[in-house]
Amino acid sequence: MNRQLPDYPEETLQDSEAKYRKIFHQIDRGICICQMLFDEDDIPYDYVFLEINAQFESQTGMSNPVGKTARESVPALEDYWVEIYGNVAVSREDVRFEQFAAGLERWFDVYAFPYGQADHYRFCIVFNDITAKKNAEKYSELLLSFTSSLSNVLTEEALTDILIAEGLREFGADGITVALIVDDPTMVEIIGIAGYPEDVSKRWINFPIDHPTLPISYAIRENKALWMRNADERQSLIPQTEGLSAEEQHQSWAILPFHVNNAVNGAIALGFNAPTDFSIGEKNFLLTVTEYYAQALHRARLTETLTHHAASQERQRLSRDLHDSVKQLLFASSTLAQSLPRLWQQSNPRSREYTDDVVNLNRAALAELQTLLLEMRPEAIVATPFTILITNLCNGLRGHKSIEIELVYDGPEKLLLPPDVHVAMYRLTQETLNNVNKHSHASQLLISYGADVDTFHMTISDNGIGFEVEEHGVGFGLHTMREWADSIGATIQIVSEIGEGTHVTVKWGKRNA
C-alpha cells in the first residue's frame, strides 16, 4: 500500500521555518551550513559557508564568512579539515571529533553531518570552542610534571635549573631570567638565565633594584606582575629603553615577582619573540608556577639551614666527645708517663703497673679516635671488618674502666656482614658496652661471637651487679638494642639478675631475616 504524506498548509511550513531559525540562532554552539567544492578530478579542495548562526563568529573569531570559502577566511587552514568534511559530503556519513585548528589557534569539539540532497554535497557543522578546556588540561599536566620535578630536588641551583628548562621547553618562552634579592636589599642578583647571548648574560649579573630600564627591577620594586603583550606596552610602562640590545627587547613579556617569608624576594621574567595575548588561563598558570617555585625555594633554604645546623651540632658533639674522652685519656696517660722515670730510678714495683696503664690508656685513646672517625664517616663502618670494630670498642672501654676483657671469635678473618646487618650489630654492641661502662661495675667481660656465610651470633657477658630486666625494660638502652635487632630480623635475649651479671645474646640468619 502506498502511503502518501499529507500536504501541510503554508502557515504550518512557515511556523516550522520560524522555529528552525529560532533554534539555529539561539543554540549556544556554533553552526554553519557549507557547500563542498571539487576540482576537475572530483577531489574536494575547499568549501563555502552558506549560512551561519549567531554563535559562529564568537566561537571561531572569523568575521563575515558567509559567501566566502574556508581557505579565503582562514588562509592557514589545514588540509585535514577539507578531507574530513569532503568525506562527510560524499559518503553521507556523520562524524564526531576534537581537533586543533592552527589557523584559528583554537580547539574545537565538532559534529559534522550531511545536509540536504545528496547531489548538492552540502553538510552541516555543529561545533564548540573547547580551547579553554584543552589549555586547562595542558596546564594541569605541565603543573603536575613541574611540581613533581621540583619535589625531587633540595638546592636552589637545581630548582632554578628545572624552572629554566621548563620555561624554555614547556612554557614556550624564548628567554628566561630568574632574579633574587640576596644580601643587599638594594641590589638584584641573577641566579639563572637562558635564551640570551653570553655577553648579555654576563652584563646583567646584578643590578640596582631601582634600575630605570629593566622591567624585572620594576616588577620587584613595585611588587606587581607585568603582562606586556607587545613592545608598545613596554614602551608605555618603561619609556627608558636606551642601552638595551635587540636581544634584550623581546616583543612580549611576563614578569612575575615572588615572595618568600612574606617579602618580595625576586622575580621570574619570561620573554617571547612574538607579540602575545596572555589569556586568563595562561596568566593563572604562570602565576601558579611562580608560587610553586617560591615555595620550593623556601623549602630548599630551610633544608640548607637545617643541614648547617645539624652539621654544627654534630661538630659540637664530636668536640665534646674529644674533650670528654680522648683528652681525658691522653691527660691521664701523660700524667702517668711523667711519673715513670722517677719510679724506675727508685726501682718501685709499681713502675711496671704504670707502664701497662700508659699502654692501655694510649690504646684506648687511639680506639676512641678511630670510633669518632667512623662516626664522621658512617659509610666506613660497613667497609671495616667486624672484628676490628669490636676490638676498637673494647679498647675504648678499657680506657674508661679497669676491666678484664676476653674476646672469643670463630669465623672468617675479615668478617664483613651485609651492610645493614654490619651496622646494626655494631650499634647494638656499642650500646651494650656503654651499659657495661655506665651501670655494670663489672671487672670481667666476655664477648663470644662467630659467623658463617648465612648466620651471625654473639654473646656479651659481664660479672657486674646485674639488674631486673622487667623493671628496666625501656631503660639502659635496651629499647634501642631491641630496635637494632628488629631492623634486621635478628633475635635478642637479655638475661640479668641482681648480683648475677648480665648476658646479651643476639642471633641473625638470612633465612630468618
Coordinates of C-alpha atoms in Angstrom, one line a residue:
M1 CA 0.0 0.0 0.0
N2 CA 1.3 3.4 -1.0
R3 CA 1.5 5.9 1.9
Q4 CA 1.3 9.5 0.9
L5 CA 2.4 12.2 3.3
P6 CA -0.3 14.8 3.9
D7 CA 0.1 18.3 2.5
Y8 CA 1.0 20.9 5.1
P9 CA -0.7 24.3 4.9
E10 CA 1.6 27.2 4.1
E11 CA 1.1 28.6 7.6
T12 CA 2.4 25.4 9.1
L13 CA 5.6 25.4 6.9
Q14 CA 6.2 29.0 7.8
D15 CA 5.8 28.2 11.5
S16 CA 8.3 25.3 11.2
E17 CA 10.8 27.5 9.4
A18 CA 10.5 30.1 12.1
K19 CA 11.1 27.5 14.8
Y20 CA 14.1 26.2 12.9
R21 CA 15.5 29.7 12.6
K22 CA 15.0 30.3 16.3
I23 CA 16.8 27.1 17.3
F24 CA 19.5 27.7 14.7
H25 CA 20.4 31.1 16.1
Q26 CA 19.7 30.6 19.8
I27 CA 21.7 27.4 20.4
D28 CA 24.9 28.0 22.3
R29 CA 27.1 26.2 19.8
G30 CA 28.4 27.4 16.5
I31 CA 26.5 26.1 13.5
C32 CA 27.2 26.5 9.8
I33 CA 25.9 25.0 6.6
C34 CA 28.5 24.6 3.9
Q35 CA 28.8 23.6 0.2
M36 CA 31.8 21.3 -0.7
L37 CA 33.8 22.4 -3.8
F38 CA 35.6 19.9 -6.0
D39 CA 38.4 20.2 -8.5
E40 CA 38.4 18.8 -12.1
D41 CA 39.4 15.4 -10.7
D42 CA 36.4 15.4 -8.4
I43 CA 38.7 15.8 -5.3
P44 CA 37.4 18.2 -2.5
Y45 CA 39.7 21.2 -2.2
D46 CA 37.6 23.8 -0.3
Y47 CA 34.1 24.6 1.0
V48 CA 31.9 27.6 1.0
F49 CA 30.0 29.0 4.1
L50 CA 26.3 29.2 3.0
E51 CA 24.8 30.1 6.4
I52 CA 26.0 30.6 9.9
N53 CA 24.3 31.2 13.3
A54 CA 24.9 33.9 15.8
Q55 CA 27.4 31.9 17.8
F56 CA 29.6 31.1 14.8
E57 CA 31.7 34.3 14.8
S58 CA 32.3 34.3 18.6
Q59 CA 33.3 30.6 18.5
T60 CA 35.7 30.9 15.6
G61 CA 36.9 34.5 15.7
M62 CA 36.0 34.7 11.9
S63 CA 34.2 37.8 10.6
N64 CA 31.5 37.8 7.9
P65 CA 32.4 34.4 6.4
V66 CA 29.1 33.8 4.5
G67 CA 29.7 33.5 0.8
K68 CA 33.5 33.0 1.3
T69 CA 35.4 29.8 1.2
A70 CA 37.1 28.3 4.2
R71 CA 40.6 28.9 2.7
E72 CA 39.7 32.6 2.0
S73 CA 38.5 33.1 5.5
V74 CA 41.4 31.1 7.1
P75 CA 44.5 31.2 4.8
A76 CA 46.4 28.9 7.1
L77 CA 43.6 26.3 7.0
E78 CA 45.0 22.8 7.4
D79 CA 44.2 20.2 4.6
Y80 CA 42.7 17.7 7.0
W81 CA 39.6 19.9 7.6
V82 CA 38.7 19.7 3.9
E83 CA 39.4 16.0 3.9
I84 CA 37.2 15.3 6.9
Y85 CA 34.3 17.4 5.6
G86 CA 34.7 16.1 2.0
N87 CA 34.2 12.6 3.3
V88 CA 31.0 13.7 5.1
A89 CA 29.7 15.4 1.9
V90 CA 30.5 12.4 -0.4
S91 CA 29.9 9.4 1.9
R92 CA 26.9 10.9 3.6
E93 CA 28.2 9.7 7.0
D94 CA 28.4 11.9 10.0
V95 CA 31.5 12.3 12.2
R96 CA 32.3 13.5 15.7
F97 CA 35.8 14.5 16.7
E98 CA 38.0 17.0 18.6
Q99 CA 40.7 18.9 16.7
F100 CA 43.1 21.8 17.0
A101 CA 42.8 24.5 14.2
A102 CA 46.2 26.1 14.0
G103 CA 44.9 28.8 11.6
L104 CA 42.5 29.9 14.3
E105 CA 44.6 28.9 17.3
R106 CA 41.6 27.2 18.8
W107 CA 40.5 23.7 19.8
F108 CA 37.0 22.5 18.6
D109 CA 34.6 19.8 19.5
V110 CA 33.0 19.1 16.2
Y111 CA 29.9 17.2 15.0
A112 CA 29.5 17.2 11.1
F113 CA 26.7 15.5 9.2
P114 CA 25.3 15.6 5.6
Y115 CA 22.6 18.2 4.9
G116 CA 20.1 18.4 2.1
Q117 CA 20.1 16.4 -1.1
A118 CA 23.0 14.0 -1.8
D119 CA 23.9 15.6 -5.2
H120 CA 24.2 19.0 -3.6
Y121 CA 27.2 17.8 -1.4
R122 CA 26.2 20.1 1.4
F123 CA 26.9 19.4 5.1
C124 CA 26.2 21.0 8.5
I125 CA 28.9 21.6 11.2
V126 CA 27.9 21.9 14.9
F127 CA 30.9 22.8 17.0
N128 CA 32.1 24.3 20.3
D129 CA 35.3 26.1 21.1
I130 CA 37.0 24.0 23.8
T131 CA 40.3 25.8 23.8
A132 CA 39.9 26.8 27.5
K133 CA 39.3 23.2 28.5
K134 CA 42.2 21.9 26.5
N135 CA 44.5 24.6 27.9
A136 CA 43.4 23.7 31.4
E137 CA 44.2 20.1 30.7
K138 CA 47.6 21.0 29.3
Y139 CA 48.4 23.4 32.1
S140 CA 47.3 20.8 34.7
E141 CA 49.7 18.2 33.1
L142 CA 52.5 20.8 33.0
L143 CA 52.0 21.7 36.6
L144 CA 52.0 18.1 37.7
S145 CA 55.2 17.5 35.8
F146 CA 56.8 20.7 37.1
T147 CA 55.8 20.2 40.8
S148 CA 57.0 16.6 40.6
S149 CA 60.3 17.7 39.3
L150 CA 60.7 20.4 42.0
S151 CA 59.8 18.0 44.8
N152 CA 62.8 15.8 43.9
V153 CA 65.5 18.4 44.5
L154 CA 66.5 20.4 47.5
T155 CA 69.0 23.0 46.3
E156 CA 68.4 26.5 45.0
E157 CA 70.6 25.8 41.9
A158 CA 68.8 22.6 41.0
L159 CA 65.3 24.3 41.4
T160 CA 66.4 27.1 39.2
D161 CA 67.8 24.8 36.5
I162 CA 64.4 23.0 36.4
L163 CA 62.5 26.2 36.2
I164 CA 64.6 27.4 33.3
A165 CA 64.4 24.1 31.4
E166 CA 60.6 24.0 31.8
G167 CA 60.3 27.7 30.9
L168 CA 62.0 27.3 27.6
R169 CA 60.7 23.9 26.7
E170 CA 57.1 23.8 28.0
F171 CA 56.1 27.4 28.7
G172 CA 57.2 28.5 25.2
A173 CA 59.5 31.3 26.3
D174 CA 62.4 32.4 24.1
G175 CA 64.3 33.9 27.1
I176 CA 64.0 33.4 30.8
T177 CA 65.6 35.2 33.8
V178 CA 65.4 34.4 37.5
A179 CA 66.5 37.1 39.8
L180 CA 66.8 37.3 43.6
I181 CA 67.5 39.9 46.3
V182 CA 70.2 38.0 48.2
D183 CA 72.0 40.0 50.9
D184 CA 71.9 43.7 49.9
P185 CA 68.2 44.8 49.7
T186 CA 69.1 47.5 47.1
M187 CA 70.6 45.0 44.6
V188 CA 69.1 42.3 42.5
E189 CA 71.2 39.3 41.5
I190 CA 70.6 37.0 38.5
I191 CA 70.7 33.3 39.7
G192 CA 69.6 31.8 36.4
I193 CA 69.3 33.0 32.8
A194 CA 68.9 31.4 29.4
G195 CA 68.0 32.3 25.8
Y196 CA 70.3 35.4 25.7
P197 CA 73.7 35.9 24.2
E198 CA 76.6 35.3 26.5
D199 CA 77.7 38.9 26.6
V200 CA 74.1 39.9 27.7
S201 CA 74.1 37.2 30.4
K202 CA 77.4 38.4 31.8
R203 CA 76.4 42.1 31.7
W204 CA 73.4 41.6 33.9
I205 CA 74.8 39.5 36.7
N206 CA 73.5 42.0 39.2
F207 CA 71.9 45.5 39.1
P208 CA 70.2 48.0 41.3
I209 CA 66.6 47.4 42.3
D210 CA 65.8 51.0 41.1
H211 CA 67.3 50.4 37.7
P212 CA 65.3 52.6 35.3
T213 CA 65.2 50.4 32.1
L214 CA 64.8 46.9 33.4
P215 CA 61.2 45.6 33.8
I216 CA 62.3 42.9 36.2
S217 CA 63.5 45.7 38.6
Y218 CA 60.2 47.5 38.2
A219 CA 58.2 44.3 39.0
I220 CA 60.2 43.6 42.2
R221 CA 60.3 47.2 43.3
E222 CA 56.5 47.7 42.8
N223 CA 55.6 44.1 43.7
K224 CA 53.5 43.9 40.5
A225 CA 53.1 41.2 37.9
L226 CA 53.7 42.7 34.4
W227 CA 52.0 41.4 31.3
M228 CA 53.4 43.3 28.4
R229 CA 51.8 42.0 25.2
N230 CA 53.9 44.0 22.8
A231 CA 56.8 46.5 22.5
D232 CA 54.3 49.4 22.7
E233 CA 53.0 48.3 26.1
R234 CA 56.5 48.0 27.4
Q235 CA 57.4 51.4 26.0
S236 CA 54.4 53.0 27.7
L237 CA 55.2 51.3 31.0
I238 CA 59.0 51.9 31.0
P239 CA 59.9 54.5 28.4
Q240 CA 63.7 54.5 29.0
T241 CA 64.9 51.6 26.9
E242 CA 68.2 53.0 25.7
G243 CA 71.2 50.9 26.4
L244 CA 69.4 47.6 25.8
S245 CA 70.4 45.4 22.9
A246 CA 67.9 44.0 20.4
E247 CA 68.2 40.6 22.1
E248 CA 67.0 42.0 25.4
Q249 CA 64.0 43.7 23.9
H250 CA 61.5 40.9 23.2
Q251 CA 58.1 41.5 21.7
S252 CA 56.2 40.5 24.8
W253 CA 57.0 39.7 28.4
A254 CA 55.6 38.1 31.5
I255 CA 57.4 39.3 34.6
L256 CA 56.3 37.8 37.9
P257 CA 57.5 38.8 41.3
F258 CA 57.5 36.1 44.0
H259 CA 57.5 36.1 47.8
V260 CA 59.5 34.1 50.4
N261 CA 58.7 34.7 54.1
N262 CA 56.1 37.3 53.2
A263 CA 58.6 39.6 51.4
V264 CA 59.3 40.2 47.8
N265 CA 62.5 38.3 47.2
G266 CA 62.8 38.1 43.4
A267 CA 61.0 37.7 40.1
I268 CA 60.8 35.4 37.1
A269 CA 60.9 37.1 33.7
L270 CA 59.8 35.3 30.5
G271 CA 60.4 36.9 27.1
F272 CA 58.7 36.0 23.9
N273 CA 59.9 36.8 20.4
A274 CA 56.3 37.4 19.1
P275 CA 53.5 39.6 20.5
T276 CA 51.5 37.5 22.9
D277 CA 47.9 37.9 24.2
F278 CA 48.1 36.3 27.6
S279 CA 44.8 34.6 28.3
I280 CA 43.4 34.3 31.8
G281 CA 44.4 30.6 31.8
E282 CA 48.0 31.4 30.8
K283 CA 48.3 34.1 33.5
N284 CA 46.9 31.8 36.2
F285 CA 49.2 29.0 35.1
L286 CA 52.4 31.2 35.1
L287 CA 51.4 32.7 38.5
T288 CA 50.9 29.3 39.9
V289 CA 54.3 28.1 38.6
T290 CA 55.9 31.1 40.2
E291 CA 54.2 30.3 43.5
Y292 CA 55.4 26.7 43.4
Y293 CA 58.9 27.8 42.7
A294 CA 58.9 30.3 45.6
Q295 CA 57.6 27.6 47.9
A296 CA 60.3 25.1 46.7
L297 CA 62.9 27.8 47.1
H298 CA 61.8 28.4 50.7
R299 CA 61.9 24.7 51.4
A300 CA 65.4 24.5 49.9
R301 CA 66.6 27.3 52.1
L302 CA 65.1 25.7 55.2
T303 CA 66.7 22.4 54.3
E304 CA 70.1 24.2 53.9
T305 CA 69.7 25.9 57.3
L306 CA 68.7 22.7 59.0
T307 CA 71.7 20.9 57.3
H308 CA 74.1 23.5 58.5
H309 CA 72.5 23.4 62.0
A310 CA 72.8 19.6 62.1
A311 CA 76.4 19.8 61.0
S312 CA 77.1 22.4 63.6
Q313 CA 75.5 20.2 66.3
E314 CA 77.5 17.2 65.1
R315 CA 80.7 19.1 65.2
Q316 CA 79.9 20.3 68.8
R317 CA 79.1 16.7 69.8
L318 CA 82.4 15.4 68.3
S319 CA 84.2 18.3 70.1
R320 CA 82.6 17.3 73.4
D321 CA 83.5 13.6 72.8
L322 CA 87.1 14.5 72.0
H323 CA 87.2 16.7 75.1
D324 CA 85.4 14.3 77.5
S325 CA 87.0 11.0 76.4
V326 CA 90.1 11.3 74.3
K327 CA 91.5 14.4 76.0
Q328 CA 91.0 12.9 79.5
L329 CA 92.6 9.6 78.4
L330 CA 95.6 11.4 77.0
F331 CA 95.9 13.6 80.1
A332 CA 95.9 10.6 82.4
S333 CA 98.4 8.8 80.1
S334 CA 100.7 11.9 80.1
T335 CA 100.5 12.1 83.9
L336 CA 101.5 8.5 84.4
A337 CA 104.2 8.8 81.8
Q338 CA 105.8 11.7 83.7
S339 CA 105.9 9.6 86.9
L340 CA 107.6 6.6 85.2
P341 CA 111.3 7.9 85.2
R342 CA 111.1 8.6 88.9
L343 CA 109.6 5.2 89.7
W344 CA 112.2 3.4 87.5
Q345 CA 115.0 5.2 89.3
Q346 CA 113.5 4.2 92.7
S347 CA 113.0 0.6 91.4
N348 CA 109.4 1.0 92.5
P349 CA 107.5 -2.2 91.8
R350 CA 104.5 -0.1 90.7
S351 CA 106.5 1.1 87.7
R352 CA 105.5 -1.9 85.7
E353 CA 101.8 -1.4 86.6
Y354 CA 102.1 2.3 85.5
T355 CA 103.7 1.3 82.2
D356 CA 100.8 -1.1 81.5
D357 CA 98.4 1.6 82.3
V358 CA 100.1 4.1 79.9
V359 CA 99.9 1.5 77.2
N360 CA 96.2 0.8 77.9
L361 CA 95.3 4.5 78.1
N362 CA 97.1 5.2 74.8
R363 CA 95.4 2.2 73.1
A364 CA 92.0 3.4 74.4
A365 CA 92.6 6.9 73.2
L366 CA 93.5 5.6 69.7
A367 CA 90.4 3.4 69.8
E368 CA 88.2 6.4 70.7
L369 CA 89.7 8.4 67.9
Q370 CA 89.1 5.6 65.4
T371 CA 85.5 5.3 66.6
L372 CA 84.9 9.1 66.3
L373 CA 86.3 9.0 62.8
L374 CA 83.9 6.2 61.9
E375 CA 81.0 8.3 63.3
M376 CA 82.1 11.2 61.0
R377 CA 82.1 8.8 58.0
P378 CA 79.3 6.2 58.6
E379 CA 80.0 4.6 55.2
A380 CA 83.4 3.5 56.7
I381 CA 81.6 1.3 59.2
V382 CA 80.4 -1.2 56.6
A383 CA 83.9 -1.3 55.0
T384 CA 85.7 -2.1 58.3
P385 CA 85.9 -5.8 59.3
F386 CA 83.6 -6.5 62.2
T387 CA 86.5 -8.0 64.3
I388 CA 88.3 -4.6 64.1
L389 CA 85.1 -2.7 65.1
I390 CA 84.7 -4.9 68.2
T391 CA 88.4 -4.6 69.1
N392 CA 88.2 -0.8 68.9
L393 CA 85.1 -0.7 71.1
C394 CA 86.8 -3.0 73.7
N395 CA 90.0 -0.9 73.7
G396 CA 87.9 2.2 74.3
L397 CA 86.1 0.5 77.2
R398 CA 89.5 -0.5 78.8
G399 CA 90.5 3.2 78.9
H400 CA 87.4 4.2 80.9
K401 CA 87.2 1.2 83.2
S402 CA 89.5 -1.3 84.9
I403 CA 88.1 -4.4 83.4
E404 CA 89.4 -7.6 82.0
I405 CA 88.0 -8.3 78.5
E406 CA 88.2 -11.6 76.7
L407 CA 87.3 -11.8 73.0
V408 CA 86.5 -15.2 71.5
Y409 CA 85.8 -15.3 67.8
D410 CA 85.0 -18.2 65.4
G411 CA 84.7 -17.1 61.8
P412 CA 86.4 -15.7 58.7
E413 CA 89.5 -13.5 59.2
K414 CA 87.9 -10.4 57.7
L415 CA 84.2 -10.5 58.7
L416 CA 82.1 -8.3 56.5
L417 CA 78.4 -8.8 57.1
P418 CA 75.6 -7.5 54.8
P419 CA 75.7 -3.7 55.2
D420 CA 72.5 -3.3 57.2
V421 CA 73.4 -6.2 59.4
H422 CA 77.0 -4.9 59.8
V423 CA 75.8 -1.5 61.0
A424 CA 73.0 -2.9 63.3
M425 CA 75.4 -5.4 65.0
Y426 CA 78.0 -2.6 65.5
R427 CA 75.4 -0.2 67.0
L428 CA 73.9 -3.0 69.2
T429 CA 77.4 -3.9 70.5
Q430 CA 78.3 -0.2 71.1
E431 CA 75.1 0.3 73.2
T432 CA 75.7 -2.9 75.2
L433 CA 79.3 -1.8 76.0
N434 CA 78.0 1.6 77.0
N435 CA 75.8 -0.1 79.5
V436 CA 78.7 -2.1 80.8
N437 CA 80.7 1.1 81.3
K438 CA 78.0 3.1 82.9
H439 CA 76.0 0.7 85.0
S440 CA 77.5 -2.8 85.5
H441 CA 80.5 -2.2 87.8
A442 CA 81.9 -5.4 86.2
S443 CA 85.5 -6.5 86.5
Q444 CA 85.3 -9.1 83.7
L445 CA 83.7 -9.1 80.3
L446 CA 83.5 -11.9 77.8
I447 CA 82.4 -11.4 74.2
S448 CA 82.0 -14.6 72.2
Y449 CA 80.9 -14.3 68.6
G450 CA 81.0 -16.1 65.3
A451 CA 79.7 -16.2 61.8
D452 CA 79.5 -18.2 58.6
V453 CA 78.0 -17.4 55.2
D454 CA 74.4 -17.1 56.3
T455 CA 74.4 -16.6 60.1
F456 CA 75.9 -14.5 62.9
H457 CA 75.7 -14.9 66.7
M458 CA 77.2 -13.0 69.6
T459 CA 77.0 -13.3 73.4
I460 CA 78.2 -10.5 75.7
S461 CA 78.5 -11.5 79.3
D462 CA 79.7 -9.5 82.3
N463 CA 80.1 -10.2 86.0
G464 CA 78.6 -6.9 87.2
I465 CA 75.8 -6.1 89.6
G466 CA 73.1 -7.0 87.2
F467 CA 69.5 -5.6 87.2
E468 CA 65.9 -6.5 86.9
V469 CA 65.1 -6.7 83.2
E470 CA 61.4 -6.2 83.6
E471 CA 61.9 -3.2 85.8
H472 CA 64.3 -1.6 83.3
G473 CA 62.6 -2.8 80.1
V474 CA 62.8 0.5 78.4
G475 CA 65.9 1.8 80.2
F476 CA 69.6 1.1 79.9
G477 CA 69.3 1.5 76.1
L478 CA 67.5 -1.8 76.0
H479 CA 64.8 -0.4 73.7
T480 CA 67.4 0.9 71.3
M481 CA 69.2 -2.5 71.3
R482 CA 65.9 -4.3 70.5
E483 CA 65.1 -1.8 67.7
W484 CA 68.5 -2.5 66.1
A485 CA 67.9 -6.3 66.3
D486 CA 64.3 -5.9 64.9
S487 CA 65.6 -3.8 62.0
I488 CA 67.5 -6.7 60.6
G489 CA 65.2 -9.6 61.7
A490 CA 67.6 -10.8 64.4
T491 CA 66.6 -12.2 67.8
I492 CA 67.9 -10.8 71.0
Q493 CA 67.8 -12.2 74.5
I494 CA 68.8 -10.1 77.6
V495 CA 69.2 -12.1 80.9
S496 CA 70.2 -10.4 84.1
E497 CA 69.6 -10.7 87.8
I498 CA 70.7 -8.7 90.8
G499 CA 74.3 -9.8 91.7
E500 CA 74.5 -12.3 88.8
G501 CA 75.8 -10.1 86.0
T502 CA 74.2 -9.6 82.5
H503 CA 74.1 -11.8 79.4
V504 CA 73.1 -10.4 76.0
T505 CA 72.7 -12.9 73.2
V506 CA 71.9 -11.9 69.6
K507 CA 71.4 -14.2 66.6
W508 CA 70.9 -13.4 62.9
G509 CA 70.4 -15.6 59.9
K510 CA 69.5 -14.9 56.3
R511 CA 66.6 -17.4 56.4
N512 CA 65.0 -15.6 59.3
A513 CA 65.8 -12.0 58.3

